[in-house]
XYZ file of C-alpha atoms in Angstrom:
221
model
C -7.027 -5.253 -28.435
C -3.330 -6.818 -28.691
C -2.897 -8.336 -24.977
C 0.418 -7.249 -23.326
C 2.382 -9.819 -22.781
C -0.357 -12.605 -23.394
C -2.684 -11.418 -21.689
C -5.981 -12.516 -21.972
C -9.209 -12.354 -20.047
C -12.270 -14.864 -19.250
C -15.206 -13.228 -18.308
C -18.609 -12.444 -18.753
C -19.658 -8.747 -19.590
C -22.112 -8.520 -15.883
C -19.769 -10.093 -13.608
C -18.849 -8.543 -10.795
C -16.372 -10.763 -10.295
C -14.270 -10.083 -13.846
C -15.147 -6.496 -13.611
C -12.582 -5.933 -10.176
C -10.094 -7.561 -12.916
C -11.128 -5.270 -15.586
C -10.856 -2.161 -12.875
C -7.658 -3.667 -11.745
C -5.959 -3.518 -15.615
C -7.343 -0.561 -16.469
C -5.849 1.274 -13.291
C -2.633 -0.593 -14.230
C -2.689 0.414 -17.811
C -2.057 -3.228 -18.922
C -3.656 -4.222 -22.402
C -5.630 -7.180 -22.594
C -7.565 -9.406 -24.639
C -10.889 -10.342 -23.836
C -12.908 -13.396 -24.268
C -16.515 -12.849 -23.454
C -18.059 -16.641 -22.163
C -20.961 -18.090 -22.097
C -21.764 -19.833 -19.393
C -24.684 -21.816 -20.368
C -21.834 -23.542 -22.750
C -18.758 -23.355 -21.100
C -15.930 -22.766 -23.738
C -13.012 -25.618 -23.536
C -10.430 -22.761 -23.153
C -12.588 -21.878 -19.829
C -12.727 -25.350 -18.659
C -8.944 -26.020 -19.157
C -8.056 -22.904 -17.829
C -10.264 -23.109 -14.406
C -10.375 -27.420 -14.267
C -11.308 -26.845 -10.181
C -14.507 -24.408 -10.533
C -14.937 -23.866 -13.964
C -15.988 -20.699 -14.065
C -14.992 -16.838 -14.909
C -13.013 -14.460 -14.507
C -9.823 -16.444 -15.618
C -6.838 -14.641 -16.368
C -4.345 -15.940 -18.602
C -0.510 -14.248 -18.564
C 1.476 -16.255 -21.144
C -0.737 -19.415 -21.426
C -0.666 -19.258 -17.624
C -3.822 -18.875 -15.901
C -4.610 -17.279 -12.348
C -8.523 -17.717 -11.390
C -10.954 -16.398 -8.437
C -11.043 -12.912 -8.783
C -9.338 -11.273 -5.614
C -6.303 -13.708 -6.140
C -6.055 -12.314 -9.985
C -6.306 -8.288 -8.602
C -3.543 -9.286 -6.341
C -1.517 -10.878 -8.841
C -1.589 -8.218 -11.162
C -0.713 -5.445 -8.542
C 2.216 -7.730 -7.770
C 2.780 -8.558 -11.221
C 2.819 -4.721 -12.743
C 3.620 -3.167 -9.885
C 5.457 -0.094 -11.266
C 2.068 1.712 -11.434
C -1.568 2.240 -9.297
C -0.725 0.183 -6.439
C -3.993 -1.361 -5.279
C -2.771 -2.932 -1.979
C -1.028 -0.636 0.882
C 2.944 -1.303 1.681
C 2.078 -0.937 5.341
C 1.845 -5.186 6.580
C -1.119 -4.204 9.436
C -2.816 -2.033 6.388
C -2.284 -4.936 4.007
C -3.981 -7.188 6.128
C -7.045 -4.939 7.261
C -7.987 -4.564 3.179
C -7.774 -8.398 2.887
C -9.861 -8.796 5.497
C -12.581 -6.653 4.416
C -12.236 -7.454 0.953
C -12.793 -11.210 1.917
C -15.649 -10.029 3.909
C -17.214 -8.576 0.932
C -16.311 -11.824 -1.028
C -17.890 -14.174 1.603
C -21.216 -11.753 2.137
C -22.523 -9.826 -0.662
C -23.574 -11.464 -3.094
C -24.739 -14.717 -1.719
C -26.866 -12.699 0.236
C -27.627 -9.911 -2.553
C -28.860 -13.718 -4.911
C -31.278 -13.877 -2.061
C -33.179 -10.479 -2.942
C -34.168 -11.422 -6.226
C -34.569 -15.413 -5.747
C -36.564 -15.202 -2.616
C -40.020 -13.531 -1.885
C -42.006 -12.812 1.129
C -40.637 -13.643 4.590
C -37.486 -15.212 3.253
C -37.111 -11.721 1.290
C -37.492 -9.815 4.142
C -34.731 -11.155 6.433
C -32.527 -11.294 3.504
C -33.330 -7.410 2.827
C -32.104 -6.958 6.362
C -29.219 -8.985 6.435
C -28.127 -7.197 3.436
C -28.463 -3.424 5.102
C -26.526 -5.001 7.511
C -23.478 -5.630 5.708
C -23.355 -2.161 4.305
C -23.881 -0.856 7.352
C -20.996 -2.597 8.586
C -19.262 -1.704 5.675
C -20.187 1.785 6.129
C -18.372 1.656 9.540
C -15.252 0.473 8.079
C -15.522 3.307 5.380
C -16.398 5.928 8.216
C -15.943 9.666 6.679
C -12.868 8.868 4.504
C -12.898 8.940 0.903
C -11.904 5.395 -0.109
C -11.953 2.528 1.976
C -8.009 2.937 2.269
C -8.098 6.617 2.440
C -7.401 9.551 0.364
C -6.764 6.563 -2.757
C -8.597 4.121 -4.772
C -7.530 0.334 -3.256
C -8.191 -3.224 -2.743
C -11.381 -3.105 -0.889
C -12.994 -0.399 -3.423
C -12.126 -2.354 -6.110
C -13.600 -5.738 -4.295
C -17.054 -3.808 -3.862
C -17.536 -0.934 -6.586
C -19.098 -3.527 -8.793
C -21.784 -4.366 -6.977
C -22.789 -0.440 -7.413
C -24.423 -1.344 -10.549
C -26.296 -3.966 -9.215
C -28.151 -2.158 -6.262
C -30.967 -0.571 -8.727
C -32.030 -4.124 -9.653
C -31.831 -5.438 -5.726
C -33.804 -2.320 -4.635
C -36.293 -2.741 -7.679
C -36.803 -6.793 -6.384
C -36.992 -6.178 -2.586
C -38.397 -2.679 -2.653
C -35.548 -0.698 -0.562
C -33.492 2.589 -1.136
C -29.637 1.988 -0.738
C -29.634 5.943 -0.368
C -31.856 5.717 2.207
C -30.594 2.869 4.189
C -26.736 3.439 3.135
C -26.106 6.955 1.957
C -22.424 6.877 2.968
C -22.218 3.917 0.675
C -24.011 5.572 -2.375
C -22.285 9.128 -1.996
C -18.778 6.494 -1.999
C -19.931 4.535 -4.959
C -20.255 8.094 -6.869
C -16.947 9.112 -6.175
C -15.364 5.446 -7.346
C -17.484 6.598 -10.514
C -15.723 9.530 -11.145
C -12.431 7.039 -12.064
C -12.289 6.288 -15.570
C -11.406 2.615 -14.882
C -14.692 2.271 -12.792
C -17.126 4.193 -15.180
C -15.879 2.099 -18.138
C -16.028 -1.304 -16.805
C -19.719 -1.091 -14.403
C -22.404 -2.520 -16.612
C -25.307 -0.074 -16.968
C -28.028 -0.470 -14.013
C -30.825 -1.025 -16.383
C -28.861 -3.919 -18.151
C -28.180 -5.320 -14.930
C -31.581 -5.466 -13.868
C -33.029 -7.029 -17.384
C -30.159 -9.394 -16.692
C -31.565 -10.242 -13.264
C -35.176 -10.635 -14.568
C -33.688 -13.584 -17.177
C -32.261 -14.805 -14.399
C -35.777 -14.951 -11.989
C -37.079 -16.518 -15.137
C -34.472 -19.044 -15.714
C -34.970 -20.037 -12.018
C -38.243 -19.687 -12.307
C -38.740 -17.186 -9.357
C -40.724 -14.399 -11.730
């Protein structure tokens, strides 16, 4: 479609990481024109647009571009603020879903990598690390309905897209999130009930054939 504007995404169609920036326009209502990359051949647009890491998402707003993922979310609820905010007005509120949503960033899915890459022992204290985190994250959570409250925010949007990803980490390391996390699961349904969630989260199967090409590629089958 026509991007609004000039605006155009980088991304690739599993990322977790472009899909809180698809979630994040899609709540906004902001068109958008997206560039599916490969990454095995990064595109020169891509590599212009993100010199420092060279990778995806990349969002470009009139030749412009704004990279790493939670800095792009929080440029576009600044930018088209008129509608959906993401972040709370409250400072202290502000603060507490950057924090969380950076713990998500810095935990999840360097330590989700390690339930598919690793096996055995290594596997194991991985698998715990990660029920960890969710149980810390279920704290935060606690019986509300969002992690902000009654409405879809920030820190949803930082960890709904990992949602499609926990069939293929439970298939690898032999767990049940619904077990282990049910809070989180019961959560994830209700972020699934938005339209800007259920359109953008890959499906769980494709995710895990995705992850299988990846143990292959690393050679971890």
């Amino acid at each position: 479609m026509a991007g609004e504007k000039g605006v155009v995404l980088l991304d690739l169609w599993v990322s977790p990481f472009g899909q809180r920036v698809r979630i994040a326009l899609a709540e906004k209502g902001v068109d958008y024109e997206y560039k599916e990359q490969d990454l095995m051949n990064k595109s020169e647009l891509l590599l212009k647009s993100n010199p420092v890491y060279k990778k995806i998402p990349v969002l470009l707003h009139d030749g412009k571009s704004i990279c790493e993922s939670l800095i792009i979310v929080q440029y576009i609820d600044e930018v088209w603020s008129n509608k959906a905010p993401l972040l709370p007005a409250e400072p202290l509120a502000r603060a507490n879903a950057r924090f969380w949503a950076d713990f998500i960033d810095k935990k999840v899915y360097e330590c989700a990598t390690r339930l598919w890459k690793l096996k055995g022992e290594e596997q194991e204290v991985a698998k715990k690390e990660f029920i960890e985190i969710f149980k810390l994250l279920e704290g935060e959570l606690g019986d509300k309905t969002f992690f902000g409250g009654e409405s879809f925010g920030f820190v949803d949007l930082a960890l709904v897209p990992f949602v499609a990803w926990f069939y293929a980490y439970e298939t690898c390391a032999k767990f049940s999130m619904e077990e282990e996390c049910p809070k989180i699961v019961a959560w994830g349904k209700r972020c699934m009930e938005r339209e800007s969630v259920s359109k953008t989260l890959s499906d769980p199967t494709k995710v895990y054939e995705f992850v299988l090409f990846l143990k292959k590629r690393f050679g971890v089958e």
